[in-house]
Short mmCIF file of C-alpha atoms in Angstrom, two decimals:
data_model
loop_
_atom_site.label_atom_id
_atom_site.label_comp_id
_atom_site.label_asym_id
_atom_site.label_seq_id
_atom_site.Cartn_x
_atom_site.Cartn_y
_atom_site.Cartn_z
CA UNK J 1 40.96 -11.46 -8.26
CA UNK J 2 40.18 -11.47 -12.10
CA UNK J 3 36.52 -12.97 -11.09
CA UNK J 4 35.90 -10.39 -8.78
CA UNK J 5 36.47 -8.06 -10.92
CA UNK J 6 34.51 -8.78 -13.35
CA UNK J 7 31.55 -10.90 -11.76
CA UNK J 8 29.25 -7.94 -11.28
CA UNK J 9 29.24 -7.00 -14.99
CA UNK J 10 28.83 -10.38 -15.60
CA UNK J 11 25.37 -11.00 -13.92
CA UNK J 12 24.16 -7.05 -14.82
CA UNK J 13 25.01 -7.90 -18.51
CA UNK J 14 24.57 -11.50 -18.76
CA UNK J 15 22.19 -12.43 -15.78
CA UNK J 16 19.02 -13.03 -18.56
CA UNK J 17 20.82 -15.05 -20.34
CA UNK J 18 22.11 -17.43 -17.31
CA UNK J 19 18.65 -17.30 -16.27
CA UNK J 20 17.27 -18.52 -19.70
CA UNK J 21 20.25 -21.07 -20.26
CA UNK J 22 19.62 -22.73 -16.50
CA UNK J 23 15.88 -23.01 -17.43
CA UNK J 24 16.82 -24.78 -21.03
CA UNK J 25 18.95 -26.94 -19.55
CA UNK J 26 16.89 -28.16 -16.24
CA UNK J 27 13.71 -28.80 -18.75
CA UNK J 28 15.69 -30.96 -21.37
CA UNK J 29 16.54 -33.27 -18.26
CA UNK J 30 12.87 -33.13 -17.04
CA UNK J 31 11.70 -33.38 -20.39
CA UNK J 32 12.75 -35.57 -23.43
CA UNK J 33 10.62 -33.87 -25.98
CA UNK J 34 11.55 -29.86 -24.67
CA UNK J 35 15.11 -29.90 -27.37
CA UNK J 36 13.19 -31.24 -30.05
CA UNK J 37 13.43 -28.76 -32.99
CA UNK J 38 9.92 -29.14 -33.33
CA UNK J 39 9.25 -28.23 -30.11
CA UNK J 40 11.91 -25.33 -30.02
CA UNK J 41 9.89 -23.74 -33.11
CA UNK J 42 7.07 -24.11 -31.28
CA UNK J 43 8.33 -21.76 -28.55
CA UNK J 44 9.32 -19.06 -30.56
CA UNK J 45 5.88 -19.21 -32.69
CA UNK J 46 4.33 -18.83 -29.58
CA UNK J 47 6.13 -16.48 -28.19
CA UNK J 48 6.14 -14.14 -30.79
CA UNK J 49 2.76 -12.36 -30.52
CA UNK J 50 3.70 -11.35 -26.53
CA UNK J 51 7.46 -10.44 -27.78
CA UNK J 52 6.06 -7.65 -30.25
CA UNK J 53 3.32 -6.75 -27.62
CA UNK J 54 5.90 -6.26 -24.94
CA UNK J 55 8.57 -4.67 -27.86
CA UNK J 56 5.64 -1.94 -27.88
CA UNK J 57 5.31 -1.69 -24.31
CA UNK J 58 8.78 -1.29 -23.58
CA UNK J 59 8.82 1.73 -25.62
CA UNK J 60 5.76 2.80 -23.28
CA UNK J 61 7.07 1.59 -20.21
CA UNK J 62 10.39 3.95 -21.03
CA UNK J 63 9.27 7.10 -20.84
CA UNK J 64 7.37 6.26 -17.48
CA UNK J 65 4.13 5.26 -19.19
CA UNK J 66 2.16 2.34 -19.37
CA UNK J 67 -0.25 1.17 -21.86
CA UNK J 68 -3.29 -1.37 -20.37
CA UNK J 69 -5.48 -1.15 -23.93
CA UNK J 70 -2.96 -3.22 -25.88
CA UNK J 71 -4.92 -6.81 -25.75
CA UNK J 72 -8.04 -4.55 -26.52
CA UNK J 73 -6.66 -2.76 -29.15
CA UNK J 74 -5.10 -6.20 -30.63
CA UNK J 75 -8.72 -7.39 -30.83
CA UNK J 76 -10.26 -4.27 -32.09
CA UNK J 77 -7.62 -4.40 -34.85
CA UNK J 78 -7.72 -7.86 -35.92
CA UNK J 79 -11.18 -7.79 -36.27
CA UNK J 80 -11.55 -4.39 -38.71
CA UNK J 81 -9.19 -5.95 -40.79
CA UNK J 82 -10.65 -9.25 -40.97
CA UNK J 83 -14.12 -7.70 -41.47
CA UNK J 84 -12.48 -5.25 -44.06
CA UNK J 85 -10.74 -8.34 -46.22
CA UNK J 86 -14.06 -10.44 -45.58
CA UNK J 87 -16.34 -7.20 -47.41
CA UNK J 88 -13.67 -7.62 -50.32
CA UNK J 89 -11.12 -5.39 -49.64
CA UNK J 90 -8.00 -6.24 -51.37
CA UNK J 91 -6.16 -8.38 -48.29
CA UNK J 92 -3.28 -5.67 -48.30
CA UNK J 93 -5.23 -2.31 -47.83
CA UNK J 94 -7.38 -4.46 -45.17
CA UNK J 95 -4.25 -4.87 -43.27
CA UNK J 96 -2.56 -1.98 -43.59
CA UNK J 97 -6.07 -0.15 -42.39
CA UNK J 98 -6.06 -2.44 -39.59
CA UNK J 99 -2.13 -1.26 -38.54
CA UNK J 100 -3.07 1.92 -39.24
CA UNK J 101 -6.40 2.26 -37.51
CA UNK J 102 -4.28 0.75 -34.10
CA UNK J 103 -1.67 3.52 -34.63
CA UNK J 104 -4.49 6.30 -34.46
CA UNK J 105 -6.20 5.20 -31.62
CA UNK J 106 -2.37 4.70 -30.05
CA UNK J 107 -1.97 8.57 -31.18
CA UNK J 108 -5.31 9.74 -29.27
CA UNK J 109 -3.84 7.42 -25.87
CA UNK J 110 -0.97 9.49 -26.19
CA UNK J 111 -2.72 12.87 -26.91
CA UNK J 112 -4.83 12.32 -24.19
CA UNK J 113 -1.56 11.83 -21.90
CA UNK J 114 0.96 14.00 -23.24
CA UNK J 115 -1.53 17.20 -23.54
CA UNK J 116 -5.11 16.75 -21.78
CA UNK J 117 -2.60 16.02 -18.75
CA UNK J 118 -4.57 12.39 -17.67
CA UNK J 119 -2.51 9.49 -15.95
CA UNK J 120 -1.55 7.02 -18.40
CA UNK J 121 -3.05 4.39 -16.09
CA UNK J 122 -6.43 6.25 -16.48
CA UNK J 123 -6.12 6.34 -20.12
CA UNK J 124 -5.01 3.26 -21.12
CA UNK J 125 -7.80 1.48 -18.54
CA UNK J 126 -10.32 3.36 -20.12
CA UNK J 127 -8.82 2.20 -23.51
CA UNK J 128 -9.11 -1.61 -22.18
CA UNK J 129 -13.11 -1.38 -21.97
CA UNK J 130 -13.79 0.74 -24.47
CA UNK J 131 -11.61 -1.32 -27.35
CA UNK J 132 -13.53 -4.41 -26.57
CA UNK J 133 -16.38 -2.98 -26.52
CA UNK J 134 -16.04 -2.11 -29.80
CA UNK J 135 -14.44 -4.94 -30.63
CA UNK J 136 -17.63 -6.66 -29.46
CA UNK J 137 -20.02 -4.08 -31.46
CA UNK J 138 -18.07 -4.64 -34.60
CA UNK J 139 -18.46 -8.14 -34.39
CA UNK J 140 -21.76 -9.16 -32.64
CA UNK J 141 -19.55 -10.89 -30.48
CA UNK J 142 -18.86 -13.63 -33.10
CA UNK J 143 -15.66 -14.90 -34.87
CA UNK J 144 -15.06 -13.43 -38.10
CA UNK J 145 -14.51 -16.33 -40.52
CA UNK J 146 -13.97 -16.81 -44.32
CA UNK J 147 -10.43 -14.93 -44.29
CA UNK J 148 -8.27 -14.82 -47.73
CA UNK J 149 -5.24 -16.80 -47.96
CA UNK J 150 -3.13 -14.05 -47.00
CA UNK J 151 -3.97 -14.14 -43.20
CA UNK J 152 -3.58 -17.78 -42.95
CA UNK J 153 0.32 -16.85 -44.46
CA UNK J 154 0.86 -14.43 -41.24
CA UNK J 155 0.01 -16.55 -39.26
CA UNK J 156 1.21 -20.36 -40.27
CA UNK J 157 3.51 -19.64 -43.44
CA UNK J 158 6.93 -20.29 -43.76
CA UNK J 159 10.27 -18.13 -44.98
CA UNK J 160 12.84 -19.74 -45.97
CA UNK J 161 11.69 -22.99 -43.62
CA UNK J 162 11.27 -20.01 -40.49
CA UNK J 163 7.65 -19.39 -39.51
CA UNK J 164 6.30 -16.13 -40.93
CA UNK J 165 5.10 -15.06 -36.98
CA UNK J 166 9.15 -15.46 -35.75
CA UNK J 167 10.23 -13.51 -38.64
CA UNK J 168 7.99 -10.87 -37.84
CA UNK J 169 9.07 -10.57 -33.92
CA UNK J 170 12.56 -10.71 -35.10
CA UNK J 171 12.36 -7.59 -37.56
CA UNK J 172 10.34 -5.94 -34.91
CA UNK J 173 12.74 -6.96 -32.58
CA UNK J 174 15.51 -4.83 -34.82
CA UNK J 175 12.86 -2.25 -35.60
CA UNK J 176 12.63 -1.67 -31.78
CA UNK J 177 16.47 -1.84 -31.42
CA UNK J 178 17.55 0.54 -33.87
CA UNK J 179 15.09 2.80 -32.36
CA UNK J 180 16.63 2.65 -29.50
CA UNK J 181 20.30 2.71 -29.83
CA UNK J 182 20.58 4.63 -32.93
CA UNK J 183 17.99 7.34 -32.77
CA UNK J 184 17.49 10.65 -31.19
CA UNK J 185 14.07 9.49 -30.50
CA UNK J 186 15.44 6.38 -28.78
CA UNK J 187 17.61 8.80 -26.40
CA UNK J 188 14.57 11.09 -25.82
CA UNK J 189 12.75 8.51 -24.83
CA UNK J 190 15.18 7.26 -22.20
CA UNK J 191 15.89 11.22 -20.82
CA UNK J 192 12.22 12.19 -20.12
CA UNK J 193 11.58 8.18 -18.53
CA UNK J 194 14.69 9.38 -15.83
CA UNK J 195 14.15 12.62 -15.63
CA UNK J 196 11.22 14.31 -17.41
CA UNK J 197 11.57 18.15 -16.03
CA UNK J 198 15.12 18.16 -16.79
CA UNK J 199 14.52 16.89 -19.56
CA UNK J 200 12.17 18.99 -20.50
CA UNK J 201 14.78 21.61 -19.80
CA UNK J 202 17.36 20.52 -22.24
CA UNK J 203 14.68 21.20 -24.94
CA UNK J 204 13.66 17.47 -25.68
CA UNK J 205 10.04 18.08 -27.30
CA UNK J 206 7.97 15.74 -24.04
CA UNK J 207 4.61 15.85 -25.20
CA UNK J 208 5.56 14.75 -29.14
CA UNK J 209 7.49 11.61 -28.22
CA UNK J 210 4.33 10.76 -25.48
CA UNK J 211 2.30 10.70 -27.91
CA UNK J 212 5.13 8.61 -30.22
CA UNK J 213 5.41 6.03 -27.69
CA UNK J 214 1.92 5.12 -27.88
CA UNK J 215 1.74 5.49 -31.33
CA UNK J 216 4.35 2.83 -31.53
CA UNK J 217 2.71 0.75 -29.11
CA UNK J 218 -0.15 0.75 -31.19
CA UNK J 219 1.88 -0.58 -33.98
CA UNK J 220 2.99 -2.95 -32.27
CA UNK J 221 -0.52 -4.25 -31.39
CA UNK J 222 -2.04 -4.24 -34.89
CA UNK J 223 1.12 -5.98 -36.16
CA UNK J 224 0.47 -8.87 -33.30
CA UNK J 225 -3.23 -8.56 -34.51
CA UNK J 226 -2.78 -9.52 -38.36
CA UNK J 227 -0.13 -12.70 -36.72
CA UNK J 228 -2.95 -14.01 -34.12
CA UNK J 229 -5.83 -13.54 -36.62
CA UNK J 230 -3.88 -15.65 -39.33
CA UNK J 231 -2.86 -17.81 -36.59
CA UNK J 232 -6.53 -18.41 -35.76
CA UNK J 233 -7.80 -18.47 -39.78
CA UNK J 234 -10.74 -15.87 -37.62
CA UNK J 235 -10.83 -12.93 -35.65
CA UNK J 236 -12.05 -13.98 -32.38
CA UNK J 237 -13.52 -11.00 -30.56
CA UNK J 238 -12.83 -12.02 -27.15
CA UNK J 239 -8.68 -12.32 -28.27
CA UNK J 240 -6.15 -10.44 -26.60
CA UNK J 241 -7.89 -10.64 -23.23
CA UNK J 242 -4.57 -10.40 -20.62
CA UNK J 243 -2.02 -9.61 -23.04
CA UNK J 244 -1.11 -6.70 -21.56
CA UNK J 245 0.08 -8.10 -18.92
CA UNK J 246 2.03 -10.81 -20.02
CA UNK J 247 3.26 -8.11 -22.09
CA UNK J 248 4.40 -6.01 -18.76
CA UNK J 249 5.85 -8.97 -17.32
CA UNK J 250 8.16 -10.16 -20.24
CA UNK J 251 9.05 -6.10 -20.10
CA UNK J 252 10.27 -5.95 -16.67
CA UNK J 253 11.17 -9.76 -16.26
CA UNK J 254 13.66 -8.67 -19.30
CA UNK J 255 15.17 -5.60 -16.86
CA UNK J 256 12.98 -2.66 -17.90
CA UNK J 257 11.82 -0.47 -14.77
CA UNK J 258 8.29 0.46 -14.64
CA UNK J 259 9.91 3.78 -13.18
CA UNK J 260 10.78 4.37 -16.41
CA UNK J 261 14.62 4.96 -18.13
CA UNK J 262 16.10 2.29 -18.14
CA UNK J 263 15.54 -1.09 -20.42
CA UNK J 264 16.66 -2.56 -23.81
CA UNK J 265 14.56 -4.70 -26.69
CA UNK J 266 17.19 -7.26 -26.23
CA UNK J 267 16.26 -7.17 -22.87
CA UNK J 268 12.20 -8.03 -23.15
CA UNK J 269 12.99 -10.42 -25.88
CA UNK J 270 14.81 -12.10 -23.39
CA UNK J 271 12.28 -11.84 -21.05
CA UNK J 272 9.42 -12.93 -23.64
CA UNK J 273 11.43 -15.53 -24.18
CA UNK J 274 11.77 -17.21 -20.71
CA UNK J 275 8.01 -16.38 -19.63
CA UNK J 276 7.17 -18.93 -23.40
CA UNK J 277 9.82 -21.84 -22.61
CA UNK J 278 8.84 -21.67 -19.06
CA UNK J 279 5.01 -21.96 -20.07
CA UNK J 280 6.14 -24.60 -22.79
CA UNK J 281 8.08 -26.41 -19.96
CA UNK J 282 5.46 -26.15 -17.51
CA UNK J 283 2.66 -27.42 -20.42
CA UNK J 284 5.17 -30.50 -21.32
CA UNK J 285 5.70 -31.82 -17.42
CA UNK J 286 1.98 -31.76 -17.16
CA UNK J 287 2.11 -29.27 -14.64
CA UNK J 288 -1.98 -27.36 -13.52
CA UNK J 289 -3.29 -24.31 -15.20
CA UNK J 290 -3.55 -23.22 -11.70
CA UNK J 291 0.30 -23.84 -10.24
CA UNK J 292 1.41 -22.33 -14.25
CA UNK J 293 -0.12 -18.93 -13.17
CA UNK J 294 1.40 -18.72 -9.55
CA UNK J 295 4.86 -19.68 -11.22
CA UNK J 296 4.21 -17.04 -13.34
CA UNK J 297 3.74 -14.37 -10.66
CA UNK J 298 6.47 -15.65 -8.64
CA UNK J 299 8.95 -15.06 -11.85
CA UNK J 300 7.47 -11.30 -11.87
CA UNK J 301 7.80 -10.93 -8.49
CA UNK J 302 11.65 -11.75 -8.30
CA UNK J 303 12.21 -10.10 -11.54
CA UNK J 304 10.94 -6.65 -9.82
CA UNK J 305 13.29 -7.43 -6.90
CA UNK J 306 16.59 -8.01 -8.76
CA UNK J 307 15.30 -4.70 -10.45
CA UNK J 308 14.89 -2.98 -7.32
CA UNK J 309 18.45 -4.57 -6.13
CA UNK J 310 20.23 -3.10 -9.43
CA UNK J 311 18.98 0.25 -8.70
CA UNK J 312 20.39 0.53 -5.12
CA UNK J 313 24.10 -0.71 -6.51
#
């Protein structure tokens, strides 16, 4: 009686988690080496680059958007900021103009959505081409080498014995979810993904927290871009390529609907987390590059019908 009572909360509240412990636990029998703490830190360094891409896209995906331009825009910004530190910027103002320079061209997305009126599928697409292109103008289509000690920090330091790239997705990870649990912004964001007209109605300012989402998507994608160009010691111009959508998947895997309203950054760092340990898992049994991307779908695939089962209860 007591289990029945309480089973449905258990798998709404808890179901990521069962799903991530089951996975754990079948690859440490398949696998000697998966529980190594070597191989555990390994993981979450990897993982962190899609977890603060899909943090961003979350906030996106909330308000019934989307955002398509955020392996692009990754690119685009690791490479300013590498050439700007390379021309002998100080390595600080090269970063910060790389952030920064992501955030505005997250702003003009969400102008372009929130008061030209276009689809954010539209935008954002056109965003995808037109970031790489530049990306690819900027560069000459070569790697931008030579970068100060600085980037090699973001991307392979240590603090405290914690890789500098987890301890980024982890304060973005609280960033994100204090933004939305403890801010008006956060609540806006959920109202207009629900129910924009009515919320519209109840005075909650649409078009300004449009254009914030993709702002803060943009963040999130220069802030990934400094990690994966230190990560690299070069700003590859061709990086980022399908990104965004292993940033959508570890989104919705993690329980946010693409119709927008309803999700949590615990959620997609859940789901971030079991799209890396199942492509660690899948890397350590030896498994083809080929069967890896099928499994892949197949995860998204169920993940969009326990979403679609939720929604009907």
């Amino acid at each position: 009686m007591l289990w029945a009572r309480f089973r449905p909360n258990l798998l709404s509240r808890y179901g990521l988690l069962w799903a991530l412990g089951l996975l754990i636990l079948a690859l440490s029998l398949l696998s000697p080496y998966f529980l190594s703490p070597s191989n555990l830190l390994n993981v979450l360094r990897q993982v962190s680059i899609n977890a603060i891409l899909a943090l961003g896209m979350t906030v996106v995906i909330l308000k019934g958007g989307i955002d398509l331009s955020v392996g692009s825009l990754l690119a685009l910004a690791g490479a300013l900021a590498a050439g700007f530190a390379v021309s002998g910027l100080p390595p600080a103002l090269a970063m910060g103009l790389g952030i920064g320079i992501a955030v505005a061209l997250g702003i003009l997305q969400g102008l372009l959505v929130a008061y030209a009126g276009l689809p954010p599928f539209i935008v954002t697409l056109a965003g995808l081409t037109a970031f790489r292109g530049l990306t690819l103008v900027y560069t000459d289509g070569s790697p931008i080498t030579g970068l100060p000690d600085s980037f090699l920090f973001l991307g392979n330091g240590t603090l405290l014995g914690i890789p500098v790239p987890v301890v980024a997705m982890l304060s973005f990870l609280l960033l994100t979810q204090l933004l939305l649990q403890n801010t008006a912004l956060g609540r806006y964001l959920y109202a207009i993904g629900g129910n924009e007209e009515a919320a519209r109605l109840s005075g909650v300012p649409v078009a300004r927290i449009k254009v914030f989402a993709y702002a803060y998507s943009g963040l999130a994608a220069g802030l990934a871009a400094l990690v994966l160009t230190g990560r690299l010691n070069s700003a590859q111009p061709t990086a980022g390529t399908g990104f965004e959508l292993d940033a959508i998947a570890a989104a919705v895997v993690g329980g946010t609907s693409l119709a927008g309203g309803r999700g949590t950054a615990w959620g997609t760092f859940l789901g971030a987390l079991i799209i890396g340990v199942l492509n660690n898992g899948m890397n350590l049994l030896n498994v083809s590059s080929f069967y890896q991307l099928i499994a892949k779908g197949v995860v998204i695939v169920l993940a969009l019908l326990v979403d679609r089962l939720v929604r009907r209860r």
